[in-house]
């Protein structure tokens, strides 16, 4: 399992009965998690001292209940040898805060690859394409390691949020290209332009709609999209990363898709679950899966 165990400002304290008890900086949040199907005793005092609680509705969606939580706050993450990242958080629709802490496991992995490649060849320019880039956690990690990053997301609000995170992390002047665009249409244009990247990161949604109402369903669309993106990879790519939060896309499925889509590129492939340690139990909460290609 790829374990995000480097956090100081975040932790899963406990989880039981479909919910996870988390510390985000100094604030305690209780949010739903469908994978928490166990019913364990809630002995930690934080269960009774919440700053906010997201209640899921039986009809879908849900609502936040606030007790003592600011509209916005920050937490930080120390990225191996690449510096300190700062994230601006706020509670918004469907239980989110603007950050997926488990992705730190991937940030550590690819930032080390970038740092090593640049140490071996300081004159090299490593171009990273981050698709469905959300609020920019992966973008900041890659930029902090020294990469030139193209950040693409269809939601203007998310791109603006990512820019704020870059400023807060001291990366406001880093070589990051911020684009509000449909990811597939952008890749198609890059193919026509003849542009290439040394690495690709993608975190595609389970379900979504394009600007003209096109339906995106991960199981139906992701393999073709992965194949499409291989056309903008350089001849000897550094890495390729696909994240999935869809239950049907298990690590073995990601491994198979990447193996067949990237078969012409020399390298090795691995895939596993991504997880967060749970402080009270000493166990690990699974949080999706990731498929990784590492170029030779």
PDB file of C-alpha atoms in Angstrom:
ATOM      1  CA  UNK A   1       0.000   0.000   0.000  1.00  0.00           C
ATOM      2  CA  UNK A   2       1.117   3.556  -0.719  1.00  0.00           C
ATOM      3  CA  UNK A   3       0.882   5.082   2.739  1.00  0.00           C
ATOM      4  CA  UNK A   4       0.703   8.843   3.327  1.00  0.00           C
ATOM      5  CA  UNK A   5       2.456   8.752   6.689  1.00  0.00           C
ATOM      6  CA  UNK A   6       4.387  12.031   6.545  1.00  0.00           C
ATOM      7  CA  UNK A   7       1.681  14.409   7.768  1.00  0.00           C
ATOM      8  CA  UNK A   8       2.063  16.529  10.904  1.00  0.00           C
ATOM      9  CA  UNK A   9      -0.854  18.903  10.316  1.00  0.00           C
ATOM     10  CA  UNK A  10      -3.352  16.183   9.413  1.00  0.00           C
ATOM     11  CA  UNK A  11      -4.382  12.822  10.847  1.00  0.00           C
ATOM     12  CA  UNK A  12      -7.195  10.318  10.813  1.00  0.00           C
ATOM     13  CA  UNK A  13      -7.801   9.972  14.531  1.00  0.00           C
ATOM     14  CA  UNK A  14     -10.416   7.229  14.363  1.00  0.00           C
ATOM     15  CA  UNK A  15     -13.159   5.864  12.109  1.00  0.00           C
ATOM     16  CA  UNK A  16     -16.375   3.989  12.830  1.00  0.00           C
ATOM     17  CA  UNK A  17     -19.954   3.570  11.586  1.00  0.00           C
ATOM     18  CA  UNK A  18     -19.407   5.123   8.171  1.00  0.00           C
ATOM     19  CA  UNK A  19     -17.502   8.183   9.389  1.00  0.00           C
ATOM     20  CA  UNK A  20     -13.887   9.269   9.864  1.00  0.00           C
ATOM     21  CA  UNK A  21     -12.711  11.553  12.653  1.00  0.00           C
ATOM     22  CA  UNK A  22      -9.958  13.840  11.363  1.00  0.00           C
ATOM     23  CA  UNK A  23      -7.649  16.564  12.603  1.00  0.00           C
ATOM     24  CA  UNK A  24      -6.946  19.297  10.051  1.00  0.00           C
ATOM     25  CA  UNK A  25      -4.392  21.492  11.793  1.00  0.00           C
ATOM     26  CA  UNK A  26      -6.072  22.332  15.097  1.00  0.00           C
ATOM     27  CA  UNK A  27      -9.611  21.645  13.883  1.00  0.00           C
ATOM     28  CA  UNK A  28     -11.544  18.392  14.290  1.00  0.00           C
ATOM     29  CA  UNK A  29     -13.850  17.370  11.451  1.00  0.00           C
ATOM     30  CA  UNK A  30     -16.178  14.395  11.180  1.00  0.00           C
ATOM     31  CA  UNK A  31     -16.942  13.343   7.611  1.00  0.00           C
ATOM     32  CA  UNK A  32     -18.620  10.334   5.989  1.00  0.00           C
ATOM     33  CA  UNK A  33     -16.565   7.562   4.414  1.00  0.00           C
ATOM     34  CA  UNK A  34     -18.415   4.705   2.691  1.00  0.00           C
ATOM     35  CA  UNK A  35     -15.533   2.297   3.234  1.00  0.00           C
ATOM     36  CA  UNK A  36     -15.855   2.508   7.017  1.00  0.00           C
ATOM     37  CA  UNK A  37     -18.290  -0.378   7.395  1.00  0.00           C
ATOM     38  CA  UNK A  38     -17.122  -1.426  10.865  1.00  0.00           C
ATOM     39  CA  UNK A  39     -18.703  -0.464  14.167  1.00  0.00           C
ATOM     40  CA  UNK A  40     -15.915   0.074  16.683  1.00  0.00           C
ATOM     41  CA  UNK A  41     -16.103   1.760  20.065  1.00  0.00           C
ATOM     42  CA  UNK A  42     -15.688   5.554  19.935  1.00  0.00           C
ATOM     43  CA  UNK A  43     -13.407   6.102  22.908  1.00  0.00           C
ATOM     44  CA  UNK A  44     -11.445   9.130  21.715  1.00  0.00           C
ATOM     45  CA  UNK A  45     -12.689  12.346  23.335  1.00  0.00           C
ATOM     46  CA  UNK A  46     -12.531  14.171  19.997  1.00  0.00           C
ATOM     47  CA  UNK A  47     -15.723  12.394  18.913  1.00  0.00           C
ATOM     48  CA  UNK A  48     -17.520  14.734  21.314  1.00  0.00           C
ATOM     49  CA  UNK A  49     -15.504  17.880  20.561  1.00  0.00           C
ATOM     50  CA  UNK A  50     -16.026  18.619  16.894  1.00  0.00           C
ATOM     51  CA  UNK A  51     -15.462  21.828  14.974  1.00  0.00           C
ATOM     52  CA  UNK A  52     -17.627  20.644  12.083  1.00  0.00           C
ATOM     53  CA  UNK A  53     -19.657  17.603  11.070  1.00  0.00           C
ATOM     54  CA  UNK A  54     -20.763  16.731   7.546  1.00  0.00           C
ATOM     55  CA  UNK A  55     -24.083  14.874   7.633  1.00  0.00           C
ATOM     56  CA  UNK A  56     -24.824  12.746   4.611  1.00  0.00           C
ATOM     57  CA  UNK A  57     -28.400  12.687   3.332  1.00  0.00           C
ATOM     58  CA  UNK A  58     -30.178   9.439   2.489  1.00  0.00           C
ATOM     59  CA  UNK A  59     -31.269  11.137  -0.744  1.00  0.00           C
ATOM     60  CA  UNK A  60     -27.667  11.940  -1.749  1.00  0.00           C
ATOM     61  CA  UNK A  61     -25.394  14.834  -0.909  1.00  0.00           C
ATOM     62  CA  UNK A  62     -25.607  16.321   2.543  1.00  0.00           C
ATOM     63  CA  UNK A  63     -24.870  19.393   4.658  1.00  0.00           C
ATOM     64  CA  UNK A  64     -22.221  20.760   6.979  1.00  0.00           C
ATOM     65  CA  UNK A  65     -23.025  21.432  10.618  1.00  0.00           C
ATOM     66  CA  UNK A  66     -20.571  23.966  12.047  1.00  0.00           C
ATOM     67  CA  UNK A  67     -19.678  24.373  15.703  1.00  0.00           C
ATOM     68  CA  UNK A  68     -16.478  26.408  15.766  1.00  0.00           C
ATOM     69  CA  UNK A  69     -14.730  26.437  12.396  1.00  0.00           C
ATOM     70  CA  UNK A  70     -13.362  29.420  10.464  1.00  0.00           C
ATOM     71  CA  UNK A  71     -14.433  30.002   6.879  1.00  0.00           C
ATOM     72  CA  UNK A  72     -10.871  29.265   5.774  1.00  0.00           C
ATOM     73  CA  UNK A  73      -7.648  28.035   7.388  1.00  0.00           C
ATOM     74  CA  UNK A  74      -4.271  26.588   6.410  1.00  0.00           C
ATOM     75  CA  UNK A  75      -2.282  23.423   6.946  1.00  0.00           C
ATOM     76  CA  UNK A  76       1.234  22.574   5.781  1.00  0.00           C
ATOM     77  CA  UNK A  77       3.149  19.578   4.522  1.00  0.00           C
ATOM     78  CA  UNK A  78       6.924  19.033   4.497  1.00  0.00           C
ATOM     79  CA  UNK A  79       7.768  17.453   1.154  1.00  0.00           C
ATOM     80  CA  UNK A  80      10.887  15.268   1.647  1.00  0.00           C
ATOM     81  CA  UNK A  81      13.806  17.503   0.588  1.00  0.00           C
ATOM     82  CA  UNK A  82      11.785  19.834  -1.651  1.00  0.00           C
ATOM     83  CA  UNK A  83      10.384  22.280   0.868  1.00  0.00           C
ATOM     84  CA  UNK A  84       7.174  23.147   2.662  1.00  0.00           C
ATOM     85  CA  UNK A  85       3.771  23.252   0.978  1.00  0.00           C
ATOM     86  CA  UNK A  86       0.893  25.304   2.379  1.00  0.00           C
ATOM     87  CA  UNK A  87      -2.751  24.599   1.574  1.00  0.00           C
ATOM     88  CA  UNK A  88      -5.729  26.887   2.029  1.00  0.00           C
ATOM     89  CA  UNK A  89      -8.721  24.883   3.222  1.00  0.00           C
ATOM     90  CA  UNK A  90     -12.422  25.586   3.462  1.00  0.00           C
ATOM     91  CA  UNK A  91     -15.471  23.347   3.773  1.00  0.00           C
ATOM     92  CA  UNK A  92     -17.483  23.191   0.585  1.00  0.00           C
ATOM     93  CA  UNK A  93     -20.022  21.008  -1.200  1.00  0.00           C
ATOM     94  CA  UNK A  94     -20.154  17.254  -0.759  1.00  0.00           C
ATOM     95  CA  UNK A  95     -17.944  16.990   2.329  1.00  0.00           C
ATOM     96  CA  UNK A  96     -14.713  18.258   0.733  1.00  0.00           C
ATOM     97  CA  UNK A  97     -12.155  20.664   2.183  1.00  0.00           C
ATOM     98  CA  UNK A  98     -10.044  21.284  -0.929  1.00  0.00           C
ATOM     99  CA  UNK A  99      -7.386  18.631  -0.275  1.00  0.00           C
ATOM    100  CA  UNK A 100      -7.001  14.855  -0.430  1.00  0.00           C
ATOM    101  CA  UNK A 101      -4.285  14.160   2.196  1.00  0.00           C
ATOM    102  CA  UNK A 102      -3.692  10.569   1.048  1.00  0.00           C
ATOM    103  CA  UNK A 103      -2.198  11.933  -2.175  1.00  0.00           C
ATOM    104  CA  UNK A 104       0.916  12.923  -0.225  1.00  0.00           C
ATOM    105  CA  UNK A 105       2.086   9.344  -0.835  1.00  0.00           C
ATOM    106  CA  UNK A 106       2.193  10.112  -4.555  1.00  0.00           C
ATOM    107  CA  UNK A 107       3.690  13.591  -4.061  1.00  0.00           C
ATOM    108  CA  UNK A 108       6.623  11.993  -2.250  1.00  0.00           C
ATOM    109  CA  UNK A 109       7.105   9.405  -4.987  1.00  0.00           C
ATOM    110  CA  UNK A 110       7.214  11.635  -8.024  1.00  0.00           C
ATOM    111  CA  UNK A 111       8.941  14.613  -6.386  1.00  0.00           C
ATOM    112  CA  UNK A 112      11.880  12.329  -5.588  1.00  0.00           C
ATOM    113  CA  UNK A 113      11.963  11.162  -9.215  1.00  0.00           C
ATOM    114  CA  UNK A 114      12.010  14.757 -10.447  1.00  0.00           C
ATOM    115  CA  UNK A 115      14.669  15.842  -7.937  1.00  0.00           C
ATOM    116  CA  UNK A 116      16.888  12.884  -8.816  1.00  0.00           C
ATOM    117  CA  UNK A 117      16.568  13.463 -12.574  1.00  0.00           C
ATOM    118  CA  UNK A 118      17.480  17.144 -12.176  1.00  0.00           C
ATOM    119  CA  UNK A 119      20.406  16.313  -9.884  1.00  0.00           C
ATOM    120  CA  UNK A 120      21.771  13.990 -12.562  1.00  0.00           C
ATOM    121  CA  UNK A 121      21.255  16.604 -15.285  1.00  0.00           C
ATOM    122  CA  UNK A 122      20.799  20.135 -13.881  1.00  0.00           C
ATOM    123  CA  UNK A 123      20.294  21.594 -17.374  1.00  0.00           C
ATOM    124  CA  UNK A 124      17.324  19.324 -18.077  1.00  0.00           C
ATOM    125  CA  UNK A 125      13.830  20.823 -18.204  1.00  0.00           C
ATOM    126  CA  UNK A 126      11.229  18.368 -16.919  1.00  0.00           C
ATOM    127  CA  UNK A 127       7.729  19.103 -18.185  1.00  0.00           C
ATOM    128  CA  UNK A 128       4.825  17.687 -16.168  1.00  0.00           C
ATOM    129  CA  UNK A 129       1.178  17.686 -17.269  1.00  0.00           C
ATOM    130  CA  UNK A 130      -1.333  17.538 -14.404  1.00  0.00           C
ATOM    131  CA  UNK A 131      -4.853  16.739 -15.625  1.00  0.00           C
ATOM    132  CA  UNK A 132      -8.035  17.093 -13.546  1.00  0.00           C
ATOM    133  CA  UNK A 133      -5.652  18.996 -11.307  1.00  0.00           C
ATOM    134  CA  UNK A 134      -8.164  20.235  -8.677  1.00  0.00           C
ATOM    135  CA  UNK A 135      -6.595  22.574  -6.097  1.00  0.00           C
ATOM    136  CA  UNK A 136      -3.049  21.773  -7.110  1.00  0.00           C
ATOM    137  CA  UNK A 137      -1.499  19.465  -4.522  1.00  0.00           C
ATOM    138  CA  UNK A 138       0.341  17.460  -7.188  1.00  0.00           C
ATOM    139  CA  UNK A 139       1.146  20.615  -9.167  1.00  0.00           C
ATOM    140  CA  UNK A 140       2.840  22.193  -6.152  1.00  0.00           C
ATOM    141  CA  UNK A 141       4.763  19.032  -5.301  1.00  0.00           C
ATOM    142  CA  UNK A 142       6.099  18.749  -8.858  1.00  0.00           C
ATOM    143  CA  UNK A 143       6.947  22.454  -9.055  1.00  0.00           C
ATOM    144  CA  UNK A 144       8.678  22.390  -5.666  1.00  0.00           C
ATOM    145  CA  UNK A 145      10.872  19.565  -6.967  1.00  0.00           C
ATOM    146  CA  UNK A 146      11.884  21.714  -9.933  1.00  0.00           C
ATOM    147  CA  UNK A 147       9.526  20.703 -12.741  1.00  0.00           C
ATOM    148  CA  UNK A 148       7.749  22.953 -15.228  1.00  0.00           C
ATOM    149  CA  UNK A 149       4.070  22.137 -14.717  1.00  0.00           C
ATOM    150  CA  UNK A 150       0.983  22.562 -16.883  1.00  0.00           C
ATOM    151  CA  UNK A 151      -2.050  22.517 -14.577  1.00  0.00           C
ATOM    152  CA  UNK A 152      -5.389  21.781 -16.273  1.00  0.00           C
ATOM    153  CA  UNK A 153      -8.842  21.716 -14.695  1.00  0.00           C
ATOM    154  CA  UNK A 154     -12.263  22.530 -16.151  1.00  0.00           C
ATOM    155  CA  UNK A 155     -13.397  24.459 -13.051  1.00  0.00           C
ATOM    156  CA  UNK A 156     -12.198  28.056 -12.865  1.00  0.00           C
ATOM    157  CA  UNK A 157     -12.770  28.138  -9.116  1.00  0.00           C
ATOM    158  CA  UNK A 158     -10.470  25.172  -8.562  1.00  0.00           C
ATOM    159  CA  UNK A 159      -7.707  26.687 -10.695  1.00  0.00           C
ATOM    160  CA  UNK A 160      -7.944  29.954  -8.752  1.00  0.00           C
ATOM    161  CA  UNK A 161      -7.794  27.984  -5.504  1.00  0.00           C
ATOM    162  CA  UNK A 162      -4.681  26.186  -6.770  1.00  0.00           C
ATOM    163  CA  UNK A 163      -3.066  29.540  -7.573  1.00  0.00           C
ATOM    164  CA  UNK A 164      -3.747  30.677  -4.006  1.00  0.00           C
ATOM    165  CA  UNK A 165      -2.089  27.506  -2.701  1.00  0.00           C
ATOM    166  CA  UNK A 166       0.933  28.202  -4.910  1.00  0.00           C
ATOM    167  CA  UNK A 167       1.241  31.728  -3.511  1.00  0.00           C
ATOM    168  CA  UNK A 168       0.929  30.459   0.064  1.00  0.00           C
ATOM    169  CA  UNK A 169       3.607  27.833  -0.635  1.00  0.00           C
ATOM    170  CA  UNK A 170       6.098  30.366  -1.987  1.00  0.00           C
ATOM    171  CA  UNK A 171       5.617  29.036  -5.528  1.00  0.00           C
ATOM    172  CA  UNK A 172       3.841  32.040  -7.009  1.00  0.00           C
ATOM    173  CA  UNK A 173       6.699  32.586  -9.458  1.00  0.00           C
ATOM    174  CA  UNK A 174       7.315  28.902 -10.195  1.00  0.00           C
ATOM    175  CA  UNK A 175       7.071  27.793 -13.861  1.00  0.00           C
ATOM    176  CA  UNK A 176       3.417  26.724 -13.681  1.00  0.00           C
ATOM    177  CA  UNK A 177       0.993  27.218 -16.560  1.00  0.00           C
ATOM    178  CA  UNK A 178      -2.562  27.530 -15.208  1.00  0.00           C
ATOM    179  CA  UNK A 179      -5.323  26.488 -17.617  1.00  0.00           C
ATOM    180  CA  UNK A 180      -9.101  26.345 -17.257  1.00  0.00           C
ATOM    181  CA  UNK A 181      -9.976  23.800 -19.917  1.00  0.00           C
ATOM    182  CA  UNK A 182     -11.617  20.476 -20.673  1.00  0.00           C
ATOM    183  CA  UNK A 183      -8.825  17.931 -20.187  1.00  0.00           C
ATOM    184  CA  UNK A 184      -9.614  15.804 -23.223  1.00  0.00           C
ATOM    185  CA  UNK A 185      -9.932  18.788 -25.564  1.00  0.00           C
ATOM    186  CA  UNK A 186      -6.675  20.210 -24.221  1.00  0.00           C
ATOM    187  CA  UNK A 187      -4.800  16.946 -24.840  1.00  0.00           C
ATOM    188  CA  UNK A 188      -6.227  16.730 -28.366  1.00  0.00           C
ATOM    189  CA  UNK A 189      -4.959  20.233 -29.106  1.00  0.00           C
ATOM    190  CA  UNK A 190      -1.542  19.428 -27.663  1.00  0.00           C
ATOM    191  CA  UNK A 191      -1.328  16.417 -29.988  1.00  0.00           C
ATOM    192  CA  UNK A 192      -2.059  18.642 -32.982  1.00  0.00           C
ATOM    193  CA  UNK A 193       0.516  21.169 -31.785  1.00  0.00           C
ATOM    194  CA  UNK A 194       3.153  18.476 -31.396  1.00  0.00           C
ATOM    195  CA  UNK A 195       3.802  19.290 -27.722  1.00  0.00           C
ATOM    196  CA  UNK A 196       5.192  16.645 -25.382  1.00  0.00           C
ATOM    197  CA  UNK A 197       5.640  16.089 -21.645  1.00  0.00           C
ATOM    198  CA  UNK A 198       8.082  14.045 -19.593  1.00  0.00           C
ATOM    199  CA  UNK A 199       5.436  13.040 -17.074  1.00  0.00           C
ATOM    200  CA  UNK A 200       1.663  12.950 -16.757  1.00  0.00           C
ATOM    201  CA  UNK A 201      -0.465  12.974 -13.610  1.00  0.00           C
ATOM    202  CA  UNK A 202      -4.195  12.430 -13.795  1.00  0.00           C
ATOM    203  CA  UNK A 203      -6.892  12.253 -11.151  1.00  0.00           C
ATOM    204  CA  UNK A 204     -10.038  11.775 -13.229  1.00  0.00           C
ATOM    205  CA  UNK A 205     -13.475  12.007 -11.575  1.00  0.00           C
ATOM    206  CA  UNK A 206     -15.752   9.008 -11.289  1.00  0.00           C
ATOM    207  CA  UNK A 207     -18.508  10.913 -13.041  1.00  0.00           C
ATOM    208  CA  UNK A 208     -18.839  14.313 -14.639  1.00  0.00           C
ATOM    209  CA  UNK A 209     -20.141  16.399 -17.517  1.00  0.00           C
ATOM    210  CA  UNK A 210     -18.179  18.302 -20.126  1.00  0.00           C
ATOM    211  CA  UNK A 211     -18.795  21.914 -21.172  1.00  0.00           C
ATOM    212  CA  UNK A 212     -21.387  20.804 -23.753  1.00  0.00           C
ATOM    213  CA  UNK A 213     -23.080  18.244 -21.545  1.00  0.00           C
ATOM    214  CA  UNK A 214     -20.830  15.336 -22.517  1.00  0.00           C
ATOM    215  CA  UNK A 215     -21.034  12.571 -19.930  1.00  0.00           C
ATOM    216  CA  UNK A 216     -17.794  11.307 -18.385  1.00  0.00           C
ATOM    217  CA  UNK A 217     -18.003   7.951 -16.642  1.00  0.00           C
ATOM    218  CA  UNK A 218     -14.634   6.715 -15.448  1.00  0.00           C
ATOM    219  CA  UNK A 219     -15.087   3.030 -16.231  1.00  0.00           C
ATOM    220  CA  UNK A 220     -16.230   3.818 -19.776  1.00  0.00           C
ATOM    221  CA  UNK A 221     -13.794   6.601 -20.638  1.00  0.00           C
ATOM    222  CA  UNK A 222     -10.558   6.330 -18.696  1.00  0.00           C
ATOM    223  CA  UNK A 223      -8.753   3.715 -20.820  1.00  0.00           C
ATOM    224  CA  UNK A 224      -9.295   5.611 -24.063  1.00  0.00           C
ATOM    225  CA  UNK A 225      -8.206   8.789 -22.323  1.00  0.00           C
ATOM    226  CA  UNK A 226      -5.020   7.164 -21.021  1.00  0.00           C
ATOM    227  CA  UNK A 227      -4.229   5.964 -24.548  1.00  0.00           C
ATOM    228  CA  UNK A 228      -4.854   9.464 -25.880  1.00  0.00           C
ATOM    229  CA  UNK A 229      -2.494  11.061 -23.381  1.00  0.00           C
ATOM    230  CA  UNK A 230       0.347   8.715 -24.353  1.00  0.00           C
ATOM    231  CA  UNK A 231       0.528  10.688 -27.596  1.00  0.00           C
ATOM    232  CA  UNK A 232       1.842  13.713 -25.696  1.00  0.00           C
ATOM    233  CA  UNK A 233       4.472  11.754 -23.766  1.00  0.00           C
ATOM    234  CA  UNK A 234       8.128  12.249 -24.644  1.00  0.00           C
ATOM    235  CA  UNK A 235      10.035   9.286 -26.083  1.00  0.00           C
ATOM    236  CA  UNK A 236      11.511   8.435 -22.684  1.00  0.00           C
ATOM    237  CA  UNK A 237       8.973   9.562 -20.091  1.00  0.00           C
ATOM    238  CA  UNK A 238       9.996   9.955 -16.480  1.00  0.00           C
ATOM    239  CA  UNK A 239       6.717   8.780 -14.953  1.00  0.00           C
ATOM    240  CA  UNK A 240       2.972   8.377 -15.475  1.00  0.00           C
ATOM    241  CA  UNK A 241       0.460   8.392 -12.622  1.00  0.00           C
ATOM    242  CA  UNK A 242      -3.266   7.572 -12.597  1.00  0.00           C
ATOM    243  CA  UNK A 243      -5.367   7.951  -9.443  1.00  0.00           C
ATOM    244  CA  UNK A 244      -8.757   6.350  -8.898  1.00  0.00           C
ATOM    245  CA  UNK A 245     -11.418   6.681  -6.237  1.00  0.00           C
ATOM    246  CA  UNK A 246     -13.877   4.487  -8.124  1.00  0.00           C
ATOM    247  CA  UNK A 247     -14.560   1.165  -6.420  1.00  0.00           C
ATOM    248  CA  UNK A 248     -14.509  -0.830  -9.661  1.00  0.00           C
ATOM    249  CA  UNK A 249     -11.043   0.343 -10.629  1.00  0.00           C
ATOM    250  CA  UNK A 250      -8.906  -1.809  -8.373  1.00  0.00           C
ATOM    251  CA  UNK A 251      -5.077  -1.616  -8.462  1.00  0.00           C
ATOM    252  CA  UNK A 252      -4.894  -4.658 -10.764  1.00  0.00           C
ATOM    253  CA  UNK A 253      -7.203  -2.910 -13.255  1.00  0.00           C
ATOM    254  CA  UNK A 254      -5.023   0.215 -13.215  1.00  0.00           C
ATOM    255  CA  UNK A 255      -1.942  -1.959 -13.692  1.00  0.00           C
ATOM    256  CA  UNK A 256      -3.477  -3.690 -16.699  1.00  0.00           C
ATOM    257  CA  UNK A 257      -4.625  -0.450 -18.340  1.00  0.00           C
ATOM    258  CA  UNK A 258      -1.275   1.289 -17.926  1.00  0.00           C
ATOM    259  CA  UNK A 259       0.622  -1.816 -19.057  1.00  0.00           C
ATOM    260  CA  UNK A 260      -1.269  -2.009 -22.325  1.00  0.00           C
ATOM    261  CA  UNK A 261      -1.562   1.728 -23.004  1.00  0.00           C
ATOM    262  CA  UNK A 262       2.127   2.439 -22.334  1.00  0.00           C
ATOM    263  CA  UNK A 263       3.564  -0.791 -23.707  1.00  0.00           C
ATOM    264  CA  UNK A 264       5.822   0.983 -26.209  1.00  0.00           C
ATOM    265  CA  UNK A 265       7.639   2.899 -23.459  1.00  0.00           C
ATOM    266  CA  UNK A 266      10.515   1.243 -21.557  1.00  0.00           C
ATOM    267  CA  UNK A 267       9.890   1.129 -17.844  1.00  0.00           C
ATOM    268  CA  UNK A 268       8.173  -0.693 -15.031  1.00  0.00           C
ATOM    269  CA  UNK A 269       4.642  -0.507 -13.689  1.00  0.00           C
ATOM    270  CA  UNK A 270       3.135  -0.958 -10.267  1.00  0.00           C
ATOM    271  CA  UNK A 271      -0.249  -0.307  -8.702  1.00  0.00           C
ATOM    272  CA  UNK A 272      -1.585  -0.455  -5.173  1.00  0.00           C
ATOM    273  CA  UNK A 273      -4.087   0.981  -2.753  1.00  0.00           C
ATOM    274  CA  UNK A 274      -3.466   4.418  -1.257  1.00  0.00           C
ATOM    275  CA  UNK A 275      -4.013   4.743   2.468  1.00  0.00           C
ATOM    276  CA  UNK A 276      -3.839   6.881   5.599  1.00  0.00           C
ATOM    277  CA  UNK A 277      -2.738   5.646   9.038  1.00  0.00           C
ATOM    278  CA  UNK A 278      -5.396   5.742  11.767  1.00  0.00           C
ATOM    279  CA  UNK A 279      -3.919   7.041  15.011  1.00  0.00           C
ATOM    280  CA  UNK A 280      -6.176   5.331  17.547  1.00  0.00           C
ATOM    281  CA  UNK A 281      -6.166   1.835  16.069  1.00  0.00           C
ATOM    282  CA  UNK A 282      -2.754   1.725  14.409  1.00  0.00           C
ATOM    283  CA  UNK A 283      -4.486   0.373  11.299  1.00  0.00           C
ATOM    284  CA  UNK A 284      -4.753   1.885   7.813  1.00  0.00           C
ATOM    285  CA  UNK A 285      -7.780   3.449   6.151  1.00  0.00           C
ATOM    286  CA  UNK A 286      -7.872   2.678   2.389  1.00  0.00           C
ATOM    287  CA  UNK A 287      -8.455   5.782   0.260  1.00  0.00           C
ATOM    288  CA  UNK A 288      -8.508   4.703  -3.373  1.00  0.00           C
ATOM    289  CA  UNK A 289      -5.821   3.349  -5.677  1.00  0.00           C
ATOM    290  CA  UNK A 290      -2.954   4.541  -7.824  1.00  0.00           C
ATOM    291  CA  UNK A 291      -1.227   3.125 -10.883  1.00  0.00           C
ATOM    292  CA  UNK A 292       2.372   4.177 -11.511  1.00  0.00           C
ATOM    293  CA  UNK A 293       4.702   3.912 -14.491  1.00  0.00           C
ATOM    294  CA  UNK A 294       8.396   4.613 -13.909  1.00  0.00           C
ATOM    295  CA  UNK A 295      10.461   5.093 -17.034  1.00  0.00           C
ATOM    296  CA  UNK A 296      13.822   3.388 -17.466  1.00  0.00           C
TER     297      UNK A 296
END
